[in-house]
Amino acid sequence: MNVKKFSDAMSELDTKYIDEALNYKKKAKRRNWIKWGAMAACLCFVVVGSILFNLHNLTDFNAMIGKTSVDTVAIMTSVPVDEWTAWYQQINLSEKELEKYVGDEYLKTDSRTWYFPDGVNNLKYLICKDAGDSLTLWMFISFATEEVKTYTYGDVLSIIYGVHGADDIVSITTSPFQANNTDEGKAIQKKIGTHTYTDCEAINMFYNIVKDVICYGADGEDPANETRFSYSFSTENSDKLSSGESTYGTRRISIEFKNGTILDSWKYSALSGSFFEYGGIYTEPLEENDVYALNDIFGIK
Amino acid sequence: MLFLHCLYYLLIDLCLRLRGAGNPLLSHIVKIVRNISLKIYWRKEAAKRSGHYKIALEEIEGYIADQKTVEDEIEARELARIIGEFLDTLTLENRVIFMRRYWFADSYKDIAEFMGFSEKNISVRLTRIREKMKQYLIEREVFV
């Protein structure tokens, strides 16, 4: 087959694909205010009641998982998600506890049935019932990249967390990366402190940067992770610190979304100008302007 | 050729502006215009000129062109049917991105603006889609 054959074939495609591409509207612009206004007027008490019911359950599972120290088990499994294969890691939680939170069915395979946690409509956590009716809880780790080499953080946000724009983010919290347990390291961490950002400008800027971050997944290799930037910071014993710059220039990131879910697996390194996650999940280094913008937001000088 | 190239894009632009009217013939009109333009494009002298469409074809050539195809004479319609089945495996957004690139020959910039994504996002998505299509075609023995 050559390109002309491909081109001829494209000309023969069913017109439904052309219609779809002609009539596609970006998600943000799809609302027909007259239509939604009329529907809201007729169904508002049902919607409110439903929201209140689901919020109670949403808070219930998310509140439970928020209070629980997430204890991962060294077992991974793959789950088909959208057009991807997603890697999930098992979370240690008793079946008796899990029974309370089994929600709507998400996916049924030959040997397993996957459920959303009750009241939750994103894919960060899934509950699995196996052929023997045993229940286990699983948490999203990454997309498989064996066939396709990369994905973006935007894919993770939209497909797994149901986040399609900065408006879906409530807050971003940064905290020190606790890799240095010397007294000096702890002093730096205390000095850095924990900060929460809720202003629209910071959230918009953060979202517009991270949605394009290219991730190599757990199957990928660390790209050239050389030290690209250096930072100055004041501490009396700076010359005695081990990995002082790394301690100072690294932040754990926790993002709270409007749907009640929290993403807390990302870390940002100002030294290498990139994001990373535990388990060897690497990303493409950021453009310099993006590094400077994030450093401004996070107060990294 | 340059005149016809411009006419093709003017007509596409006009159709896009009028699509709000929900004209059911729109896709057929666009298809006819595209076919006429392509017939002229494939003439030798026209193929020498660079353009969005030539760039798009060069981009996908690595994922479809092979001297070892089992069936060199696969009919365009049969291939269209297979490509259509492949498109059905994609999400709506990725399907639209594929069509905008390889049917409408939009640039990455235009697609990004149309979809509300960044150019980098479009580039990554198209790379993934091409690789997935290649695998799809291999499995169906169109591309060996």
GROMACS .gro file of C-alpha atoms in nm:
model
  445
    1MET     CA    1   0.000   0.000   0.000
    2ASN     CA    2   0.128   0.345  -0.075
    3VAL     CA    3   0.021   0.691   0.019
    4LYS     CA    4  -0.191   0.731  -0.292
    5LYS     CA    5  -0.384   0.417  -0.206
    6PHE     CA    6  -0.428   0.553   0.146
    7SER     CA    7  -0.542   0.885   0.006
    8ASP     CA    8  -0.789   0.712  -0.226
    9ALA     CA    9  -0.919   0.508   0.065
   10MET     CA   10  -0.966   0.821   0.272
   11SER     CA   11  -1.175   0.961  -0.013
   12GLU     CA   12  -1.397   0.653   0.007
   13LEU     CA   13  -1.460   0.681   0.382
   14ASP     CA   14  -1.817   0.688   0.500
   15THR     CA   15  -1.942   1.046   0.518
   16LYS     CA   16  -2.039   0.998   0.882
   17TYR     CA   17  -1.672   1.051   0.976
   18ILE     CA   18  -1.662   1.371   0.773
   19ASP     CA   19  -1.985   1.491   0.935
   20GLU     CA   20  -1.841   1.419   1.277
   21ALA     CA   21  -1.521   1.612   1.203
   22LEU     CA   22  -1.716   1.902   1.053
   23ASN     CA   23  -1.966   1.929   1.337
   24TYR     CA   24  -1.736   1.864   1.632
   25LYS     CA   25  -1.760   2.130   1.899
   26LYS     CA   26  -1.511   2.177   2.179
   27LYS     CA   27  -1.647   2.051   2.510
   28ALA     CA   28  -1.659   2.397   2.673
   29LYS     CA   29  -1.877   2.534   2.397
   30ARG     CA   30  -2.124   2.254   2.376
   31ARG     CA   31  -2.375   2.397   2.615
   32ASN     CA   32  -2.702   2.515   2.472
   33TRP     CA   33  -2.814   2.749   2.746
   34ILE     CA   34  -3.173   2.748   2.641
   35LYS     CA   35  -3.188   2.369   2.643
   36TRP     CA   36  -2.999   2.328   2.973
   37GLY     CA   37  -3.192   2.609   3.132
   38ALA     CA   38  -3.523   2.441   3.050
   39MET     CA   39  -3.400   2.102   3.170
   40ALA     CA   40  -3.262   2.253   3.489
   41ALA     CA   41  -3.598   2.424   3.559
   42CYS     CA   42  -3.788   2.098   3.519
   43LEU     CA   43  -3.544   1.867   3.697
   44CYS     CA   44  -3.373   2.089   3.949
   45PHE     CA   45  -3.512   1.926   4.263
   46VAL     CA   46  -3.419   1.582   4.128
   47VAL     CA   47  -3.068   1.701   4.041
   48VAL     CA   48  -3.016   1.864   4.379
   49GLY     CA   49  -3.140   1.557   4.556
   50SER     CA   50  -2.915   1.337   4.349
   51ILE     CA   51  -2.616   1.561   4.409
   52LEU     CA   52  -2.676   1.568   4.782
   53PHE     CA   53  -2.708   1.190   4.788
   54ASN     CA   54  -2.394   1.141   4.583
   55LEU     CA   55  -2.199   1.402   4.774
   56HIS     CA   56  -2.270   1.210   5.089
   57ASN     CA   57  -2.134   0.894   4.931
   58LEU     CA   58  -1.853   1.084   4.759
   59THR     CA   59  -1.744   1.222   5.091
   60ASP     CA   60  -1.789   0.881   5.243
   61PHE     CA   61  -1.543   0.687   5.021
   62ASN     CA   62  -1.305   0.977   4.966
   63ALA     CA   63  -1.320   1.063   5.334
   64MET     CA   64  -1.243   0.704   5.421
   65ILE     CA   65  -0.953   0.676   5.178
   66GLY     CA   66  -0.827   1.017   5.288
   67LYS     CA   67  -0.807   0.905   5.648
   68THR     CA   68  -0.650   0.573   5.560
   69SER     CA   69  -0.276   0.558   5.515
   70VAL     CA   70  -0.273   0.411   5.165
   71ASP     CA   71  -0.100   0.078   5.212
   72THR     CA   72  -0.007  -0.060   4.872
   73VAL     CA   73   0.046  -0.427   4.802
   74ALA     CA   74   0.321  -0.529   4.560
   75ILE     CA   75   0.069  -0.658   4.310
   76MET     CA   76  -0.009  -0.485   3.980
   77THR     CA   77  -0.273  -0.558   3.724
   78SER     CA   78  -0.377  -0.415   3.391
   79VAL     CA   79  -0.723  -0.278   3.320
   80PRO     CA   80  -0.855  -0.162   2.981
   81VAL     CA   81  -0.940   0.207   3.015
   82ASP     CA   82  -1.065   0.401   2.715
   83GLU     CA   83  -0.820   0.313   2.435
   84TRP     CA   84  -0.544   0.249   2.687
   85THR     CA   85  -0.417  -0.028   2.908
   86ALA     CA   86  -0.386   0.113   3.258
   87TRP     CA   87  -0.169  -0.025   3.536
   88TYR     CA   88  -0.335  -0.046   3.877
   89GLN     CA   89  -0.175  -0.139   4.209
   90GLN     CA   90  -0.361  -0.323   4.482
   91ILE     CA   91  -0.442  -0.136   4.803
   92ASN     CA   92  -0.457  -0.322   5.130
   93LEU     CA   93  -0.814  -0.284   5.258
   94SER     CA   94  -1.033  -0.547   5.416
   95GLU     CA   95  -1.312  -0.701   5.216
   96LYS     CA   96  -1.554  -0.625   5.497
   97GLU     CA   97  -1.468  -0.256   5.466
   98LEU     CA   98  -1.481  -0.264   5.086
   99GLU     CA   99  -1.828  -0.419   5.071
  100LYS     CA  100  -1.976  -0.088   5.185
  101TYR     CA  101  -1.827   0.101   4.893
  102VAL     CA  102  -1.904  -0.110   4.585
  103GLY     CA  103  -2.074   0.121   4.337
  104ASP     CA  104  -2.173   0.105   3.970
  105GLU     CA  105  -2.017  -0.150   3.740
  106TYR     CA  106  -1.738  -0.011   3.523
  107LEU     CA  107  -1.616  -0.314   3.328
  108LYS     CA  108  -1.676  -0.685   3.309
  109THR     CA  109  -1.411  -0.925   3.181
  110ASP     CA  110  -1.406  -1.303   3.165
  111SER     CA  111  -1.282  -1.350   3.520
  112ARG     CA  112  -1.332  -1.015   3.691
  113THR     CA  113  -1.585  -0.739   3.734
  114TRP     CA  114  -1.467  -0.387   3.805
  115TYR     CA  115  -1.673  -0.132   3.998
  116PHE     CA  116  -1.649   0.237   4.074
  117PRO     CA  117  -1.641   0.311   4.446
  118ASP     CA  118  -1.993   0.410   4.540
  119GLY     CA  119  -2.067   0.774   4.457
  120VAL     CA  120  -1.742   0.814   4.263
  121ASN     CA  121  -1.730   0.857   3.885
  122ASN     CA  122  -1.358   0.874   3.817
  123LEU     CA  123  -1.105   0.599   3.772
  124LYS     CA  124  -0.843   0.673   4.036
  125TYR     CA  125  -0.973   0.378   4.239
  126LEU     CA  126  -1.152   0.066   4.121
  127ILE     CA  127  -1.297  -0.223   4.318
  128CYS     CA  128  -1.250  -0.567   4.168
  129LYS     CA  129  -1.466  -0.871   4.224
  130ASP     CA  130  -1.302  -1.190   4.106
  131ALA     CA  131  -1.456  -1.519   4.000
  132GLY     CA  132  -1.474  -1.626   4.363
  133ASP     CA  133  -1.658  -1.302   4.460
  134SER     CA  134  -1.357  -1.173   4.657
  135LEU     CA  135  -1.324  -0.795   4.662
  136THR     CA  136  -1.000  -0.598   4.628
  137LEU     CA  137  -0.926  -0.226   4.594
  138TRP     CA  138  -0.694  -0.094   4.324
  139MET     CA  139  -0.535   0.245   4.257
  140PHE     CA  140  -0.430   0.387   3.917
  141ILE     CA  141  -0.054   0.407   3.864
  142SER     CA  142   0.015   0.475   3.496
  143PHE     CA  143  -0.076   0.388   3.141
  144ALA     CA  144   0.113   0.107   2.969
  145THR     CA  145   0.350   0.244   2.709
  146GLU     CA  146   0.478  -0.072   2.542
  147GLU     CA  147   0.294  -0.021   2.213
  148VAL     CA  148   0.268   0.354   2.224
  149LYS     CA  149   0.565   0.521   2.379
  150THR     CA  150   0.414   0.819   2.563
  151TYR     CA  151   0.103   0.980   2.700
  152THR     CA  152   0.043   1.318   2.859
  153TYR     CA  153  -0.057   1.423   3.206
  154GLY     CA  154  -0.357   1.577   3.031
  155ASP     CA  155  -0.461   1.223   2.935
  156VAL     CA  156  -0.433   1.114   3.299
  157LEU     CA  157  -0.631   1.414   3.419
  158SER     CA  158  -0.913   1.374   3.169
  159ILE     CA  159  -0.938   0.995   3.142
  160ILE     CA  160  -0.866   0.889   3.500
  161TYR     CA  161  -0.965   1.191   3.708
  162GLY     CA  162  -1.241   1.335   3.486
  163VAL     CA  163  -1.064   1.674   3.483
  164HIS     CA  164  -1.094   1.865   3.156
  165GLY     CA  165  -0.982   2.213   3.251
  166ALA     CA  166  -0.842   2.439   3.519
  167ASP     CA  167  -1.199   2.506   3.636
  168ASP     CA  168  -1.212   2.149   3.766
  169ILE     CA  169  -0.927   2.217   4.010
  170VAL     CA  170  -0.999   2.349   4.360
  171SER     CA  171  -0.647   2.382   4.496
  172ILE     CA  172  -0.284   2.285   4.457
  173THR     CA  173  -0.083   2.208   4.768
  174THR     CA  174   0.295   2.179   4.775
  175SER     CA  175   0.498   2.033   5.055
  176PRO     CA  176   0.865   1.949   5.106
  177PHE     CA  177   1.008   1.633   4.954
  178GLN     CA  178   1.122   1.445   5.260
  179ALA     CA  179   1.424   1.263   5.124
  180ASN     CA  180   1.680   1.423   5.354
  181ASN     CA  181   1.643   1.324   5.718
  182THR     CA  182   1.949   1.503   5.850
  183ASP     CA  183   1.891   1.789   6.092
  184GLU     CA  184   1.987   2.031   5.819
  185GLY     CA  185   1.753   1.862   5.574
  186LYS     CA  186   1.467   1.879   5.821
  187ALA     CA  187   1.546   2.245   5.881
  188ILE     CA  188   1.513   2.316   5.508
  189GLN     CA  189   1.190   2.121   5.491
  190LYS     CA  190   1.053   2.318   5.784
  191LYS     CA  191   1.157   2.641   5.617
  192ILE     CA  192   0.988   2.543   5.290
  193GLY     CA  193   0.667   2.448   5.464
  194THR     CA  194   0.336   2.353   5.310
  195HIS     CA  195   0.148   2.596   5.088
  196THR     CA  196  -0.194   2.578   4.925
  197TYR     CA  197  -0.273   2.776   4.610
  198THR     CA  198  -0.633   2.852   4.522
  199ASP     CA  199  -0.608   3.161   4.304
  200CYS     CA  200  -0.730   3.117   3.948
  201GLU     CA  201  -0.418   3.257   3.787
  202ALA     CA  202  -0.186   3.007   3.957
  203ILE     CA  203  -0.422   2.717   3.892
  204ASN     CA  204  -0.468   2.813   3.526
  205MET     CA  205  -0.096   2.844   3.472
  206PHE     CA  206  -0.027   2.515   3.648
  207TYR     CA  207  -0.295   2.329   3.453
  208ASN     CA  208  -0.183   2.467   3.116
  209ILE     CA  209   0.171   2.344   3.188
  210VAL     CA  210   0.097   2.001   3.331
  211LYS     CA  211  -0.165   1.897   3.075
  212ASP     CA  212   0.107   1.883   2.809
  213VAL     CA  213   0.368   1.706   3.021
  214ILE     CA  214   0.475   1.398   2.827
  215CYS     CA  215   0.498   1.088   3.043
  216TYR     CA  216   0.692   0.773   2.966
  217GLY     CA  217   0.500   0.561   3.217
  218ALA     CA  218   0.642   0.286   3.432
  219ASP     CA  219   0.759   0.099   3.121
  220GLY     CA  220   0.966   0.388   2.999
  221GLU     CA  221   1.324   0.490   3.060
  222ASP     CA  222   1.451   0.795   3.240
  223PRO     CA  223   1.530   1.058   2.976
  224ALA     CA  224   1.851   1.258   3.022
  225ASN     CA  225   1.796   1.363   3.381
  226GLU     CA  226   2.091   1.595   3.408
  227THR     CA  227   2.087   1.882   3.652
  228ARG     CA  228   1.968   2.169   3.439
  229PHE     CA  229   1.920   2.439   3.698
  230SER     CA  230   2.077   2.545   4.024
  231TYR     CA  231   1.928   2.735   4.313
  232SER     CA  232   2.047   2.950   4.592
  233PHE     CA  233   1.905   2.920   4.940
  234SER     CA  234   2.015   3.039   5.277
  235THR     CA  235   2.108   2.809   5.556
  236GLU     CA  236   2.407   2.823   5.780
  237ASN     CA  237   2.520   2.476   5.701
  238SER     CA  238   2.453   2.465   5.327
  239ASP     CA  239   2.796   2.330   5.246
  240LYS     CA  240   2.742   2.034   5.477
  241LEU     CA  241   2.411   1.930   5.334
  242SER     CA  242   2.372   1.624   5.124
  243SER     CA  243   2.150   1.684   4.822
  244GLY     CA  244   2.065   2.024   4.965
  245GLU     CA  245   1.967   2.175   4.637
  246SER     CA  246   1.755   1.874   4.558
  247THR     CA  247   1.579   1.903   4.893
  248TYR     CA  248   1.519   2.271   4.846
  249GLY     CA  249   1.414   2.250   4.482
  250THR     CA  250   1.173   1.955   4.501
  251ARG     CA  251   0.806   1.968   4.593
  252ARG     CA  252   0.543   1.705   4.652
  253ILE     CA  253   0.226   1.812   4.474
  254SER     CA  254  -0.128   1.740   4.587
  255ILE     CA  255  -0.415   1.855   4.366
  256GLU     CA  256  -0.773   1.866   4.489
  257PHE     CA  257  -1.042   1.844   4.220
  258LYS     CA  258  -1.401   1.960   4.230
  259ASN     CA  259  -1.522   1.601   4.207
  260GLY     CA  260  -1.367   1.537   4.548
  261THR     CA  261  -1.070   1.334   4.425
  262ILE     CA  262  -0.713   1.414   4.515
  263LEU     CA  263  -0.411   1.348   4.293
  264ASP     CA  264  -0.105   1.323   4.514
  265SER     CA  265   0.144   1.111   4.325
  266TRP     CA  266   0.328   1.389   4.137
  267LYS     CA  267   0.654   1.546   4.248
  268TYR     CA  268   0.819   1.845   4.085
  269SER     CA  269   1.196   1.888   4.063
  270ALA     CA  270   1.309   2.242   3.991
  271LEU     CA  271   1.665   2.112   3.964
  272SER     CA  272   1.597   1.893   3.661
  273GLY     CA  273   1.296   2.094   3.547
  274SER     CA  274   1.061   1.797   3.535
  275PHE     CA  275   0.789   1.605   3.710
  276PHE     CA  276   0.837   1.253   3.839
  277GLU     CA  277   0.656   0.990   4.042
  278TYR     CA  278   0.755   0.702   4.262
  279GLY     CA  279   0.800   0.371   4.089
  280GLY     CA  280   1.021   0.503   3.811
  281ILE     CA  281   0.759   0.699   3.620
  282TYR     CA  282   0.949   0.961   3.424
  283THR     CA  283   0.840   1.258   3.219
  284GLU     CA  284   0.987   1.472   2.945
  285PRO     CA  285   1.176   1.772   3.091
  286LEU     CA  286   0.980   2.096   3.077
  287GLU     CA  287   1.054   2.398   2.861
  288GLU     CA  288   1.256   2.659   3.048
  289ASN     CA  289   0.973   2.910   3.055
  290ASP     CA  290   0.748   2.651   3.216
  291VAL     CA  291   1.012   2.576   3.480
  292TYR     CA  292   1.041   2.944   3.566
  293ALA     CA  293   0.663   2.980   3.577
  294LEU     CA  294   0.623   2.686   3.816
  295ASN     CA  295   0.909   2.813   4.032
  296ASP     CA  296   0.733   3.149   4.057
  297ILE     CA  297   0.414   2.981   4.169
  298PHE     CA  298   0.590   2.759   4.422
  299GLY     CA  299   0.828   3.026   4.550
  300ILE     CA  300   1.144   2.842   4.443
  301LYS     CA  301   1.419   3.095   4.391
  302MET     CA  302  -0.312   2.416  -0.934
  303LEU     CA  303  -0.250   2.695  -0.686
  304PHE     CA  304  -0.585   2.848  -0.783
  305LEU     CA  305  -0.765   2.516  -0.737
  306HIS     CA  306  -0.580   2.456  -0.407
  307CYS     CA  307  -0.701   2.792  -0.279
  308LEU     CA  308  -1.050   2.727  -0.412
  309TYR     CA  309  -1.061   2.394  -0.228
  310TYR     CA  310  -0.971   2.557   0.104
  311LEU     CA  311  -1.207   2.849   0.045
  312LEU     CA  312  -1.490   2.605  -0.014
  313ILE     CA  313  -1.396   2.406   0.299
  314ASP     CA  314  -1.388   2.729   0.499
  315LEU     CA  315  -1.728   2.831   0.359
  316CYS     CA  316  -1.871   2.492   0.447
  317LEU     CA  317  -1.735   2.517   0.800
  318ARG     CA  318  -1.894   2.858   0.846
  319LEU     CA  319  -2.227   2.729   0.714
  320ARG     CA  320  -2.225   2.406   0.912
  321GLY     CA  321  -2.439   2.565   1.180
  322ALA     CA  322  -2.728   2.546   0.937
  323GLY     CA  323  -2.708   2.168   0.971
  324ASN     CA  324  -2.706   2.110   0.598
  325PRO     CA  325  -2.718   1.731   0.549
  326LEU     CA  326  -2.552   1.764   0.207
  327LEU     CA  327  -2.252   1.944   0.352
  328SER     CA  328  -2.033   1.638   0.394
  329HIS     CA  329  -2.115   1.522   0.041
  330ILE     CA  330  -2.030   1.862  -0.104
  331VAL     CA  331  -1.700   1.869   0.084
  332LYS     CA  332  -1.623   1.517  -0.034
  333ILE     CA  333  -1.682   1.608  -0.399
  334VAL     CA  334  -1.463   1.916  -0.372
  335ARG     CA  335  -1.187   1.714  -0.207
  336ASN     CA  336  -1.200   1.442  -0.474
  337ILE     CA  337  -1.178   1.693  -0.757
  338SER     CA  338  -0.885   1.869  -0.592
  339LEU     CA  339  -0.705   1.541  -0.529
  340LYS     CA  340  -0.739   1.427  -0.889
  341ILE     CA  341  -0.556   1.738  -0.990
  342TYR     CA  342  -0.308   1.706  -0.702
  343TRP     CA  343  -0.193   1.363  -0.810
  344ARG     CA  344  -0.087   1.489  -1.149
  345LYS     CA  345   0.285   1.481  -1.163
  346GLU     CA  346   0.347   1.853  -1.179
  347ALA     CA  347   0.111   1.920  -0.886
  348ALA     CA  348   0.277   1.655  -0.668
  349LYS     CA  349   0.603   1.844  -0.686
  350ARG     CA  350   0.459   2.139  -0.494
  351SER     CA  351   0.476   2.131  -0.117
  352GLY     CA  352   0.159   2.185   0.078
  353HIS     CA  353  -0.023   2.079   0.388
  354TYR     CA  354  -0.160   1.767   0.226
  355LYS     CA  355   0.178   1.648   0.096
  356ILE     CA  356   0.326   1.700   0.444
  357ALA     CA  357   0.042   1.502   0.601
  358LEU     CA  358   0.094   1.214   0.355
  359GLU     CA  359   0.470   1.209   0.414
  360GLU     CA  360   0.398   1.190   0.786
  361ILE     CA  361   0.180   0.882   0.754
  362GLU     CA  362   0.385   0.712   0.483
  363GLY     CA  363   0.612   0.545   0.737
  364TYR     CA  364   0.314   0.379   0.897
  365ILE     CA  365   0.150   0.239   0.584
  366ALA     CA  366   0.399   0.206   0.300
  367ASP     CA  367   0.579  -0.124   0.263
  368GLN     CA  368   0.717  -0.310  -0.034
  369LYS     CA  369   0.612  -0.638   0.118
  370THR     CA  370   0.236  -0.589   0.131
  371VAL     CA  371   0.062  -0.915   0.079
  372GLU     CA  372  -0.211  -0.767  -0.134
  373ASP     CA  373  -0.081  -0.483  -0.347
  374GLU     CA  374  -0.408  -0.447  -0.525
  375ILE     CA  375  -0.629  -0.408  -0.219
  376GLU     CA  376  -0.917  -0.202  -0.336
  377ALA     CA  377  -0.945   0.149  -0.204
  378ARG     CA  378  -1.298   0.077  -0.087
  379GLU     CA  379  -1.188  -0.231   0.108
  380LEU     CA  380  -0.911  -0.028   0.265
  381ALA     CA  381  -1.162   0.247   0.342
  382ARG     CA  382  -1.380  -0.009   0.518
  383ILE     CA  383  -1.083  -0.124   0.728
  384ILE     CA  384  -0.980   0.231   0.811
  385GLY     CA  385  -1.340   0.302   0.907
  386GLU     CA  386  -1.338   0.005   1.144
  387PHE     CA  387  -1.014   0.134   1.292
  388LEU     CA  388  -1.165   0.480   1.340
  389ASP     CA  389  -1.452   0.320   1.530
  390THR     CA  390  -1.201   0.197   1.790
  391LEU     CA  391  -1.090   0.553   1.865
  392THR     CA  392  -1.248   0.805   2.098
  393LEU     CA  393  -1.451   1.083   1.937
  394GLU     CA  394  -1.175   1.336   1.994
  395ASN     CA  395  -0.903   1.119   1.843
  396ARG     CA  396  -1.123   1.028   1.549
  397VAL     CA  397  -1.185   1.394   1.476
  398ILE     CA  398  -0.814   1.473   1.510
  399PHE     CA  399  -0.729   1.194   1.264
  400MET     CA  400  -0.985   1.316   1.010
  401ARG     CA  401  -0.880   1.678   1.046
  402ARG     CA  402  -0.521   1.580   0.972
  403TYR     CA  403  -0.553   1.316   0.702
  404TRP     CA  404  -0.879   1.405   0.534
  405PHE     CA  405  -0.894   1.784   0.575
  406ALA     CA  406  -0.511   1.819   0.582
  407ASP     CA  407  -0.529   2.074   0.864
  408SER     CA  408  -0.204   2.187   1.020
  409TYR     CA  409  -0.123   2.094   1.381
  410LYS     CA  410  -0.184   2.454   1.478
  411ASP     CA  411  -0.528   2.462   1.317
  412ILE     CA  412  -0.625   2.129   1.472
  413ALA     CA  413  -0.509   2.245   1.816
  414GLU     CA  414  -0.719   2.559   1.787
  415PHE     CA  415  -1.020   2.366   1.656
  416MET     CA  416  -1.005   2.106   1.933
  417GLY     CA  417  -0.901   2.337   2.219
  418PHE     CA  418  -0.576   2.147   2.282
  419SER     CA  419  -0.212   2.244   2.257
  420GLU     CA  420  -0.006   2.165   1.947
  421LYS     CA  421   0.210   1.933   2.154
  422ASN     CA  422  -0.096   1.742   2.266
  423ILE     CA  423  -0.210   1.704   1.905
  424SER     CA  424   0.136   1.585   1.802
  425VAL     CA  425   0.146   1.321   2.075
  426ARG     CA  426  -0.207   1.204   1.999
  427LEU     CA  427  -0.139   1.171   1.626
  428THR     CA  428   0.180   0.974   1.693
  429ARG     CA  429  -0.018   0.735   1.910
  430ILE     CA  430  -0.297   0.705   1.656
  431ARG     CA  431  -0.055   0.631   1.370
  432GLU     CA  432   0.119   0.360   1.568
  433LYS     CA  433  -0.212   0.210   1.669
  434MET     CA  434  -0.331   0.214   1.308
  435LYS     CA  435  -0.014   0.045   1.192
  436GLN     CA  436  -0.069  -0.234   1.443
  437TYR     CA  437  -0.432  -0.257   1.336
  438LEU     CA  438  -0.335  -0.291   0.970
  439ILE     CA  439  -0.069  -0.552   1.051
  440GLU     CA  440  -0.322  -0.763   1.239
  441ARG     CA  441  -0.553  -0.749   0.936
  442GLU     CA  442  -0.266  -0.837   0.702
  443VAL     CA  443  -0.300  -0.516   0.508
  444PHE     CA  444   0.049  -0.414   0.616
  445VAL     CA  445   0.299  -0.693   0.670
   0.00000   0.00000   0.00000
